[in-house]
Amino acid sequence: MRIKTTVLSIIERTKDTWSFRFTKPEGFKYLPGQYMFVSVPNNGGLLTKPLSISSSPHEDFLEVTKRLTGHDFSNAMAGLHVGDEVYIDGPHGSFTFMGEYSKVGMLAGGIGITPLISMIKYCTHAGIHSNIILLYGNRSEDNIPFFEELAQLSKENKNFKVFHTLSRAGEAWKGRRGHVDSEMIKEFIPDYGGRVFYVSGPPGLVKDCAQHLRSLGVSEERIKTENFTGY
Ligand SMILES: Cc1cc2nc3c(=O)[nH]c(=O)nc-3n(C[C@H](O)[C@H](O)[C@H](O)COP(=O)(O)OP(=O)(O)OC[C@H]3O[C@@H](n4cnc5c(N)ncnc54)[C@H](O)[C@@H]3O)c2cc1C
């Protein structure tokens, strides 16, 4: 069922990744990691896409975060202003985490962070004791969505750690370079055999990361994926 809501604020996470905060309609309940369909006005009609919810259920607004691609839906989102009306339909999906497992690994690339940051914010706020290690791949230093927020969450939550890797880092970058791969998993999540994994992002990345986990012997039922089809 489509529900009308309003743009509260727009936050530039990186140059091409923006968050859109909407009024949370009364009674709208969701689990961390779920997505919703967002419909945006365009040429007298509506354009609709599924977007993961990047806010946490404890927050009093609804947030989605869109990678700006220059294509139609993206342009319609980028053209929104505070006070504009959009429609949402949801929540949907079963890619959720609320502390069901004591040890979790999260693998994401770029925009794939959206359902995961919802889970991490939720667990931090709720004081969940699950141990979470996030391996996060991006292109360059200036293109890491939620970099500050993740650093802050790792300070607030002693059970959460994030490790970044960049595929096209500048010379000053002291961290890891390259993609999230088996070597990175072995180095930063040495107890990977005892964890449940959450993998999200564009389909190519999800396929590669799931394959790395399989190659390390992680069983299929311990690999949960969210495919951002449409890229
Ligand atoms: C469960 C789920 C969760 C998702 N969560 C997120 C999220 O949190 N954030 C997010 O950004 N995305 C998310 N997505 C993906 C999202 O739904 C869109 O499909 C994606 O962001 C692409 O948007 P767009 O603006 O490029 O769409 P469109 O304008 O429809 O374009 C889609 C794709 O079609 C191609 N295309 C379109 N027009 C042209 C053209 N004129 N020339 C050439 N190629 C063209 C391009 O490859 C383009 O990327 C999610 C998807 C799913 C299924």
XYZ file of N, CA and C and ligand atoms in Angstrom:
746
model
N 0.831 -1.195 0.000
C 0.000 0.000 0.000
C 0.881 1.268 0.000
N 0.596 2.167 -0.931
C 1.385 3.395 -1.013
C 0.990 4.392 0.075
N 1.986 4.909 0.780
C 1.720 5.908 1.815
C 2.444 7.192 1.434
N 1.741 8.319 1.611
C 2.357 9.607 1.280
C 3.243 10.072 2.440
N 4.420 10.581 2.113
C 5.283 11.169 3.143
C 5.982 12.406 2.562
N 6.784 13.058 3.401
C 7.366 14.348 3.001
C 8.872 14.351 3.220
N 9.600 15.008 2.341
C 11.054 15.119 2.503
C 11.354 16.071 3.667
N 12.099 15.551 4.662
C 12.473 16.364 5.832
C 13.820 17.035 5.632
N 14.769 16.260 5.071
C 16.106 16.817 4.828
C 16.857 15.952 3.828
N 17.880 16.539 3.250
C 18.717 15.833 2.264
C 20.164 16.002 2.713
N 20.881 14.885 2.823
C 22.251 14.928 3.348
C 23.205 14.376 2.294
N 24.226 15.175 1.952
C 25.217 14.715 0.976
C 26.264 13.876 1.708
N 26.172 12.533 1.556
C 27.136 11.649 2.239
C 28.486 11.695 1.544
N 28.438 11.609 0.201
C 29.613 11.856 -0.634
C 29.052 12.617 -1.829
N 29.931 12.969 -2.766
C 29.480 13.747 -3.923
C 28.323 13.048 -4.650
N 28.400 11.736 -4.784
C 27.363 11.030 -5.551
C 26.538 10.055 -4.711
N 26.515 10.260 -3.417
C 25.673 9.418 -2.550
C 24.940 10.321 -1.564
N 23.649 10.426 -1.736
C 22.864 11.332 -0.902
C 21.827 10.567 -0.085
N 21.627 11.011 1.152
C 20.551 10.461 1.984
C 19.348 11.392 1.936
N 18.176 10.793 1.947
C 16.911 11.530 1.937
C 16.131 11.110 3.166
N 15.844 12.070 4.016
C 15.061 11.765 5.220
C 13.615 12.166 4.990
N 12.716 11.242 5.331
C 11.279 11.473 5.185
C 10.617 11.427 6.563
N 9.464 12.057 6.658
C 8.646 11.932 7.857
C 8.257 10.463 8.003
N 8.399 9.932 9.219
C 7.986 8.528 9.431
C 6.479 8.494 9.675
N 5.718 7.902 8.745
C 4.269 7.897 8.922
C 3.877 7.168 10.211
N 2.827 7.635 10.838
C 2.394 7.029 12.091
C 2.128 5.539 11.888
N 2.659 4.726 12.771
C 2.409 3.278 12.699
C 3.319 2.543 11.737
N 4.213 3.265 11.027
C 5.119 2.607 10.083
C 6.217 1.904 10.871
N 6.217 0.578 10.797
C 7.210 -0.192 11.552
C 8.063 -1.004 10.592
N 9.350 -1.117 10.884
C 10.221 -1.922 10.030
C 11.345 -2.518 10.861
N 12.011 -3.506 10.273
C 13.144 -4.135 10.947
C 14.433 -3.631 10.297
N 15.528 -3.543 11.076
C 16.778 -3.057 10.493
C 17.222 -3.962 9.347
N 17.456 -3.359 8.172
C 17.883 -4.115 6.993
C 16.806 -4.215 5.924
N 15.574 -3.880 6.268
C 14.490 -3.994 5.275
C 14.540 -2.844 4.260
N 13.804 -3.006 3.163
C 13.755 -1.967 2.141
C 12.312 -1.535 1.914
N 12.143 -0.471 1.139
C 10.786 -0.049 0.760
C 10.828 0.466 -0.672
N 9.688 0.483 -1.319
C 9.599 1.097 -2.642
C 9.370 2.588 -2.437
N 10.173 3.383 -3.144
C 10.029 4.837 -3.058
C 9.574 5.334 -4.427
N 8.483 6.089 -4.450
C 7.953 6.650 -5.701
C 8.110 8.158 -5.691
N 8.755 8.660 -6.737
C 9.097 10.078 -6.820
C 8.424 10.681 -8.048
N 7.857 11.888 -7.908
C 7.212 12.520 -9.060
C 8.192 12.753 -10.209
N 7.708 12.482 -11.421
C 8.551 12.702 -12.599
C 7.658 12.929 -13.813
N 7.736 14.097 -14.429
C 6.965 14.408 -15.645
C 5.473 14.081 -15.511
N 4.882 14.430 -14.398
C 3.451 14.202 -14.190
C 3.121 12.791 -13.740
N 4.099 11.897 -13.732
C 3.872 10.521 -13.249
C 4.744 10.237 -12.036
N 4.971 8.956 -11.770
C 5.816 8.575 -10.645
C 6.843 7.557 -11.111
N 8.067 7.669 -10.618
C 9.078 6.637 -10.864
C 9.311 5.918 -9.543
N 9.379 4.596 -9.602
C 9.446 3.802 -8.370
C 10.641 2.859 -8.386
N 11.364 2.781 -7.261
C 12.482 1.833 -7.109
C 12.513 1.314 -5.679
N 13.018 0.087 -5.488
C 13.246 -0.376 -4.112
C 14.521 0.251 -3.557
N 14.477 0.739 -2.323
C 15.667 1.289 -1.658
C 15.705 0.786 -0.223
N 16.870 0.329 0.206
C 17.005 -0.116 1.597
C 16.834 1.080 2.516
N 16.348 0.815 3.696
C 16.140 1.890 4.677
C 17.445 2.042 5.467
N 18.075 3.221 5.383
C 19.367 3.396 6.046
C 19.232 3.999 7.443
N 18.006 4.316 7.851
C 17.797 4.708 9.248
C 17.572 3.441 10.071
N 17.585 3.619 11.385
C 17.293 2.493 12.287
C 15.886 2.697 12.848
N 15.182 1.591 13.162
C 13.812 1.726 13.667
C 13.681 2.655 14.879
N 14.774 2.854 15.649
C 14.633 3.718 16.833
C 14.654 5.196 16.460
N 15.045 5.522 15.238
C 15.113 6.934 14.841
C 13.725 7.433 14.422
N 13.485 8.737 14.617
C 12.116 9.219 14.427
C 11.873 9.749 13.006
N 12.773 9.380 12.083
C 12.564 9.697 10.668
C 12.862 8.428 9.879
N 12.482 8.448 8.591
C 12.795 7.334 7.686
C 13.849 7.845 6.731
N 14.933 7.080 6.564
C 15.988 7.558 5.660
C 16.308 6.501 4.611
N 16.464 6.948 3.366
C 17.039 6.093 2.321
C 18.257 6.830 1.787
N 19.164 6.076 1.193
C 20.397 6.678 0.673
C 20.588 6.197 -0.748
N 20.688 7.150 -1.661
C 20.690 6.814 -3.090
C 22.037 7.150 -3.700
N 22.553 6.185 -4.464
C 23.746 6.503 -5.264
C 23.261 7.224 -6.508
N 23.793 8.388 -6.775
C 23.320 9.174 -7.920
C 24.018 8.691 -9.183
N 23.226 8.178 -10.116
C 23.784 7.547 -11.317
C 23.637 8.420 -12.557
N 22.840 9.492 -12.437
C 22.577 10.318 -13.616
C 21.439 9.764 -14.463
N 20.826 8.641 -14.047
C 19.706 8.083 -14.799
C 18.379 8.586 -14.224
N 17.292 8.164 -14.864
C 16.014 8.839 -14.610
C 15.577 8.872 -13.146
N 15.562 7.698 -12.511
C 15.076 7.661 -11.126
C 15.994 8.494 -10.230
N 17.278 8.294 -10.444
C 18.277 9.015 -9.671
C 18.086 10.536 -9.821
N 17.878 10.981 -11.033
C 17.697 12.414 -11.280
C 16.441 12.940 -10.595
N 15.393 12.095 -10.573
C 14.153 12.514 -9.905
C 14.396 12.652 -8.404
N 15.186 11.729 -7.827
C 15.513 11.834 -6.391
C 16.360 13.093 -6.137
N 17.369 13.280 -6.982
C 18.282 14.417 -6.785
C 17.556 15.751 -6.941
N 16.407 15.731 -7.618
C 15.647 16.960 -7.824
C 14.678 17.260 -6.687
N 14.637 16.382 -5.671
C 13.705 16.611 -4.554
C 14.161 17.779 -3.680
N 13.199 18.439 -3.063
C 13.485 19.526 -2.117
C 12.771 19.233 -0.809
N 13.246 19.859 0.262
C 12.576 19.725 1.559
C 11.122 20.150 1.400
N 10.211 19.330 1.919
C 8.777 19.631 1.837
C 8.086 18.935 0.677
N 8.844 18.401 -0.280
C 8.214 17.678 -1.405
C 7.563 16.390 -0.900
N 6.536 15.964 -1.638
C 5.843 14.721 -1.270
C 6.372 13.556 -2.100
N 6.592 12.429 -1.447
C 6.931 11.187 -2.143
C 6.027 10.099 -1.562
N 6.003 8.947 -2.230
C 5.199 7.827 -1.729
C 6.127 6.679 -1.364
N 5.773 5.981 -0.295
C 6.563 4.804 0.083
C 5.630 3.605 0.202
N 6.189 2.449 -0.035
C 5.429 1.206 0.096
C 6.349 0.212 0.780
N 5.973 -0.264 1.929
C 6.836 -1.206 2.629
C 6.424 -1.351 4.080
N 7.281 -1.938 4.888
C 8.607 -2.432 4.536
C 8.540 -3.815 3.889
N 9.634 -4.172 3.184
C 9.744 -5.477 2.550
C 11.098 -6.100 2.886
N 11.180 -7.406 2.723
C 12.462 -8.102 2.775
C 12.750 -8.800 4.082
N 13.616 -9.814 3.978
C 13.965 -10.608 5.159
C 15.465 -10.541 5.466
N 16.168 -9.585 4.840
C 17.589 -9.382 5.096
C 17.676 -8.469 6.330
N 17.513 -9.062 7.487
C 17.402 -8.270 8.718
C 18.316 -8.845 9.804
N 18.716 -8.004 10.729
C 19.509 -8.483 11.870
C 19.200 -7.639 13.102
N 18.843 -8.339 14.178
C 18.532 -7.646 15.424
C 19.218 -8.344 16.596
N 20.364 -8.980 16.296
C 21.101 -9.641 17.372
C 20.834 -11.139 17.468
N 20.306 -11.735 16.415
C 19.988 -13.168 16.427
C 21.227 -14.053 16.528
N 22.388 -13.563 16.073
C 23.614 -14.368 16.081
C 24.665 -13.661 16.929
N 25.499 -14.453 17.630
C 26.467 -13.814 18.535
C 27.663 -13.254 17.780
N 27.965 -13.839 16.593
C 29.109 -13.335 15.814
C 28.707 -13.181 14.368
N 28.914 -11.975 13.841
C 28.459 -11.658 12.499
C 29.601 -11.015 11.704
N 29.665 -11.347 10.412
C 30.566 -10.660 9.495
C 29.706 -9.925 8.479
N 30.090 -8.714 8.144
C 29.337 -7.963 7.131
C 30.294 -7.569 6.015
N 29.894 -7.823 4.773
C 30.725 -7.461 3.622
C 29.903 -6.551 2.724
N 30.448 -5.386 2.396
C 29.694 -4.461 1.551
C 30.633 -3.690 0.639
N 30.063 -3.248 -0.469
C 30.769 -2.348 -1.358
C 29.873 -1.152 -1.608
N 30.446 0.054 -1.545
C 29.725 1.272 -1.913
C 28.366 1.410 -1.255
N 27.359 1.537 -2.095
C 26.004 1.793 -1.631
C 25.415 0.610 -0.841
N 26.048 -0.564 -0.941
C 25.576 -1.757 -0.205
C 25.585 -1.579 1.303
N 26.145 -0.491 1.785
C 26.198 -0.221 3.224
C 24.804 0.051 3.818
N 23.825 0.440 2.979
C 22.567 0.985 3.527
C 21.820 0.055 4.494
N 21.554 -1.226 4.135
C 20.850 -2.047 5.124
C 21.724 -2.343 6.337
N 23.055 -2.387 6.113
C 23.978 -2.754 7.195
C 24.089 -1.638 8.223
N 24.093 -0.383 7.764
C 24.218 0.707 8.749
C 22.956 0.775 9.606
N 21.827 0.403 9.022
C 20.596 0.340 9.818
C 20.751 -0.695 10.939
N 21.280 -1.881 10.572
C 21.479 -2.944 11.573
C 22.482 -2.518 12.645
N 23.588 -1.883 12.199
C 24.656 -1.512 13.152
C 24.149 -0.425 14.112
N 23.420 0.558 13.560
C 22.872 1.625 14.422
C 21.898 1.020 15.419
N 21.050 0.099 14.911
C 20.055 -0.525 15.795
C 20.757 -1.269 16.937
N 21.735 -2.129 16.581
C 22.415 -2.947 17.601
C 23.127 -2.064 18.623
N 23.727 -0.974 18.150
C 24.438 -0.058 19.045
C 23.443 0.607 20.009
N 22.346 1.096 19.442
C 21.340 1.785 20.263
C 20.705 0.835 21.286
N 20.432 -0.397 20.836
C 19.712 -1.348 21.702
C 20.653 -2.074 22.670
N 21.975 -1.824 22.548
C 22.935 -2.480 23.444
C 23.035 -3.978 23.194
N 22.853 -4.382 21.931
C 22.956 -5.796 21.560
C 24.422 -6.219 21.674
N 24.655 -7.408 22.227
C 26.042 -7.830 22.474
C 26.695 -8.552 21.304
N 25.986 -8.756 20.205
C 26.567 -9.480 19.062
C 27.845 -8.789 18.597
N 28.851 -9.603 18.285
C 30.098 -9.059 17.762
C 29.986 -8.928 16.246
N 30.224 -7.712 15.734
C 30.036 -7.431 14.299
C 31.343 -6.896 13.712
N 31.805 -7.531 12.629
C 32.962 -6.997 11.895
C 32.514 -6.693 10.472
N 32.693 -5.432 10.074
C 32.309 -4.986 8.732
C 33.557 -4.771 7.881
N 33.586 -5.403 6.695
C 34.625 -5.125 5.701
C 33.959 -4.326 4.596
N 34.466 -3.100 4.385
C 33.764 -2.173 3.512
C 34.681 -1.687 2.388
N 34.296 -2.002 1.158
C 35.097 -1.622 0.003
C 34.509 -0.422 -0.730
N 35.380 0.516 -1.084
C 34.969 1.674 -1.885
C 36.095 2.013 -2.848
N 35.841 3.034 -3.664
C 36.819 3.391 -4.676
C 37.946 4.251 -4.075
N 37.567 5.399 -3.477
C 38.608 6.338 -3.028
C 38.198 6.997 -1.713
N 39.162 7.649 -1.084
C 38.968 8.253 0.237
C 37.761 9.167 0.305
N 37.520 9.937 -0.767
C 36.444 10.931 -0.729
C 35.099 10.324 -1.139
N 35.057 9.019 -1.262
C 33.831 8.377 -1.749
C 33.397 7.228 -0.850
N 33.498 7.461 0.473
C 33.108 6.411 1.439
C 31.859 6.881 2.180
N 30.660 6.419 1.750
C 29.455 6.853 2.446
C 29.484 6.422 3.926
N 29.061 7.304 4.814
C 28.947 7.018 6.244
C 30.303 6.783 6.925
N 31.399 7.321 6.356
C 32.726 7.093 6.952
C 32.758 7.567 8.417
N 32.316 8.821 8.648
C 32.345 9.373 10.015
C 31.396 8.624 10.941
N 30.202 8.298 10.409
C 29.196 7.622 11.228
C 29.695 6.251 11.662
N 30.354 5.536 10.747
C 30.876 4.202 11.080
C 31.979 4.310 12.136
N 32.825 5.347 11.988
C 33.896 5.546 12.977
C 33.281 5.832 14.353
N 32.248 6.662 14.368
C 31.584 7.014 15.619
C 30.910 5.781 16.243
N 30.256 4.971 15.406
C 29.583 3.763 15.907
C 30.599 2.792 16.508
N 31.795 2.710 15.886
C 32.795 1.782 16.430
C 33.360 2.294 17.759
N 33.237 3.601 18.000
C 33.651 4.140 19.302
C 32.592 3.846 20.361
N 31.324 3.988 19.941
C 30.213 3.799 20.893
C 29.975 2.339 21.221
N 30.271 1.451 20.254
C 29.920 0.040 20.402
C 31.193 -0.798 20.350
N 31.615 -1.289 21.533
C 32.893 -2.023 21.555
C 32.786 -3.366 20.831
N 31.580 -3.777 20.484
C 31.390 -5.039 19.762
C 31.364 -4.846 18.243
N 31.593 -3.616 17.783
C 31.557 -3.353 16.343
C 32.892 -2.810 15.849
N 33.368 -3.436 14.763
C 34.616 -2.947 14.138
C 34.410 -2.819 12.640
N 35.030 -1.787 12.036
C 34.944 -1.621 10.581
C 36.359 -1.542 10.011
N 36.569 -2.222 8.881
C 37.840 -2.152 8.169
C 37.549 -1.769 6.722
N 38.227 -0.725 6.263
C 37.990 -0.224 4.904
C 39.026 -0.774 3.934
N 38.625 -0.893 2.672
C 39.588 -1.161 1.612
C 39.201 -0.311 0.412
N 40.202 0.233 -0.269
C 39.922 1.128 -1.401
C 40.586 0.606 -2.671
N 39.822 0.617 -3.763
C 40.374 0.086 -5.022
C 41.208 1.127 -5.781
N 40.910 2.419 -5.559
C 41.713 3.449 -6.237
C 42.121 4.531 -5.251
N 42.822 4.099 -4.199
C 43.216 5.033 -3.133
C 44.326 5.959 -3.600
N 44.348 7.157 -3.028
C 45.447 8.081 -3.283
C 46.687 7.642 -2.500
N 47.799 8.320 -2.737
C 49.059 7.901 -2.110
C 49.033 8.011 -0.592
N 48.240 8.979 -0.078
C 48.231 9.218 1.367
C 47.481 8.123 2.148
N 46.701 7.298 1.475
C 45.884 6.283 2.169
C 46.776 5.226 2.820
N 46.594 5.086 4.152
C 47.447 4.143 4.884
C 46.775 2.789 5.060
N 45.474 2.747 4.737
C 44.721 1.511 4.959
C 44.919 0.495 3.842
N 44.059 -0.484 3.832
C 44.166 -1.578 2.852
C 43.734 -1.106 1.463
N 44.311 -1.728 0.446
C 43.950 -1.428 -0.946
C 43.389 -2.675 -1.603
N 42.521 -2.463 -2.594
C 41.954 -3.593 -3.344
C 40.503 -3.816 -2.966
N 39.971 -4.955 -3.402
C 38.572 -5.279 -3.136
C 38.452 -6.114 -1.863
N 37.225 -6.278 -1.401
C 36.974 -7.238 -0.320
C 37.139 -8.618 -0.957
N 38.116 -9.387 -0.479
C 38.369 -10.702 -1.076
C 38.709 -11.719 0.022
N 39.036 -12.938 -0.378
C 39.296 -13.998 0.617
C 40.444 -13.609 1.548
N 41.486 -12.974 0.980
C 42.645 -12.593 1.805
C 42.220 -11.615 2.890
N 41.373 -10.651 2.505
C 40.928 -9.658 3.488
C 40.068 -10.318 4.565
N 39.212 -11.235 4.124
C 38.350 -11.928 5.099
C 39.227 -12.700 6.094
N 40.220 -13.419 5.585
C 41.085 -14.228 6.465
C 41.863 -13.336 7.429
N 42.329 -12.177 6.919
C 43.159 -11.298 7.753
C 42.352 -10.588 8.849
N 41.167 -10.078 8.473
C 40.433 -9.223 9.422
C 39.310 -9.951 10.164
N 38.919 -11.127 9.616
C 37.892 -11.927 10.320
C 38.432 -13.359 10.453
N 39.513 -13.524 11.240
C 40.146 -14.851 11.284
C 39.202 -15.949 11.780
N 38.182 -15.569 12.564
C 37.235 -16.592 13.045
C 36.008 -16.668 12.118
N 36.214 -16.458 10.815
C 35.094 -16.438 9.853
C 34.271 -17.723 9.887
N 34.899 -18.840 10.271
C 34.188 -20.127 10.294
C 33.044 -20.135 11.304
N 33.126 -19.260 12.304
C 32.107 -19.271 13.359
C 31.130 -18.114 13.235
N 31.070 -17.486 12.062
C 30.199 -16.308 11.911
C 29.116 -16.509 10.871
N 28.055 -15.718 11.021
C 27.020 -15.631 9.981
C 27.317 -14.343 9.206
N 27.273 -14.427 7.875
C 27.657 -13.280 7.037
C 26.456 -12.607 6.377
N 26.520 -11.284 6.366
C 25.545 -10.451 5.660
C 26.302 -9.722 4.550
N 25.861 -9.953 3.305
C 26.552 -9.388 2.156
C 25.558 -8.561 1.352
N 25.879 -7.302 1.056
C 24.916 -6.516 0.286
C 25.585 -5.523 -0.645
N 24.868 -5.249 -1.758
C 25.378 -4.306 -2.741
C 24.939 -4.709 -4.133
N 25.526 -4.088 -5.145
C 25.198 -4.460 -6.526
C 25.480 -5.950 -6.764
N 24.695 -6.601 -7.654
C 24.753 -8.058 -7.814
C 26.156 -8.623 -8.054
N 26.998 -7.933 -8.849
C 28.342 -8.448 -9.132
C 29.160 -8.587 -7.859
N 29.074 -7.569 -7.008
C 29.835 -7.576 -5.758
C 29.332 -8.671 -4.817
N 27.998 -8.805 -4.752
C 27.414 -9.812 -3.855
C 27.844 -11.217 -4.304
N 27.791 -11.436 -5.623
C 28.179 -12.740 -6.173
C 29.649 -13.040 -5.833
N 30.530 -12.061 -6.056
C 31.964 -12.258 -5.784
C 32.215 -12.532 -4.302
N 31.600 -11.709 -3.434
C 31.843 -11.869 -1.993
C 31.309 -13.217 -1.502
N 30.130 -13.614 -1.980
C 29.559 -14.902 -1.562
C 30.485 -16.035 -2.020
N 31.064 -15.867 -3.205
C 31.979 -16.883 -3.731
C 33.259 -16.960 -2.874
N 33.763 -15.791 -2.437
C 34.948 -15.802 -1.554
C 34.635 -16.557 -0.269
N 33.432 -16.317 0.267
C 33.060 -16.994 1.516
C 32.965 -18.505 1.295
N 32.344 -18.902 0.196
C 32.229 -20.340 -0.127
C 33.605 -20.969 -0.273
N 34.506 -20.234 -0.935
C 35.849 -20.787 -1.165
C 36.590 -20.994 0.160
N 36.156 -20.251 1.204
C 36.778 -20.426 2.526
C 36.039 -21.491 3.342
N 35.008 -22.077 2.753
C 34.287 -23.155 3.423
C 33.091 -22.704 4.244
N 32.701 -21.420 4.101
C 31.516 -20.943 4.840
C 30.279 -21.544 4.156
N 29.429 -22.187 4.948
C 28.294 -22.909 4.352
C 27.208 -21.933 3.899
N 26.435 -22.386 2.917
C 25.407 -21.569 2.273
C 24.433 -20.941 3.276
N 24.035 -21.713 4.301
C 23.041 -21.163 5.243
C 23.636 -20.080 6.144
N 24.953 -19.910 6.107
C 25.582 -18.836 6.897
C 25.875 -17.592 6.051
N 25.391 -17.607 4.798
C 25.622 -16.449 3.922
C 24.275 -15.831 3.548
N 24.001 -14.637 4.071
C 22.749 -13.935 3.758
C 23.063 -12.787 2.813
N 22.270 -12.670 1.763
C 22.598 -11.652 0.753
C 21.414 -10.741 0.439
N 21.748 -9.499 0.098
C 20.762 -8.553 -0.449
C 21.323 -8.018 -1.750
N 20.667 -8.362 -2.852
C 21.122 -7.950 -4.180
C 20.440 -6.662 -4.607
N 21.217 -5.622 -4.848
C 20.638 -4.360 -5.327
C 20.464 -4.457 -6.845
N 19.532 -5.292 -7.291
C 19.313 -5.418 -8.733
C 18.884 -4.057 -9.276
N 19.231 -3.761 -10.499
C 18.877 -2.463 -11.076
C 20.114 -1.683 -11.445
N 21.283 -2.119 -10.926
C 22.532 -1.457 -11.316
C 23.113 -2.157 -12.520
C 16.295 -4.755 -2.257
C 16.980 -3.601 -2.958
C 17.536 -2.568 -2.203
C 18.161 -1.492 -2.851
N 18.703 -0.500 -2.079
C 19.324 0.544 -2.687
C 19.883 1.606 -1.903
O 19.835 1.607 -0.662
N 20.470 2.644 -2.569
C 20.558 2.687 -3.948
O 21.121 3.654 -4.491
N 20.041 1.698 -4.704
C 19.425 0.634 -4.117
N 18.877 -0.364 -4.882
C 18.942 -0.238 -6.359
C 17.856 0.749 -6.812
O 16.589 0.164 -6.692
C 18.072 1.188 -8.274
O 17.841 0.104 -9.127
C 19.469 1.689 -8.515
O 19.811 2.621 -7.507
C 19.596 2.333 -9.904
O 18.907 3.555 -9.876
P 18.884 4.553 -11.090
O 18.547 5.853 -10.524
O 20.138 4.423 -11.908
O 17.643 3.914 -11.889
P 17.193 4.053 -13.435
O 17.056 5.478 -13.796
O 16.013 3.216 -13.613
O 18.395 3.359 -14.141
C 18.657 1.979 -13.830
C 19.851 1.508 -14.619
O 19.422 1.380 -15.979
C 20.445 1.816 -16.807
N 19.963 3.005 -17.553
C 18.880 3.767 -17.254
N 18.731 4.751 -18.124
C 19.753 4.632 -18.995
C 20.161 5.362 -20.128
N 19.479 6.428 -20.551
N 21.271 4.961 -20.763
C 21.964 3.885 -20.352
N 21.631 3.142 -19.291
C 20.536 3.517 -18.626
C 21.642 2.122 -15.955
O 22.460 0.990 -15.761
C 21.010 2.485 -14.637
O 21.881 2.385 -13.534
C 18.242 -1.455 -4.269
C 17.684 -2.484 -5.025
C 17.045 -3.537 -4.391
C 16.435 -4.650 -5.222
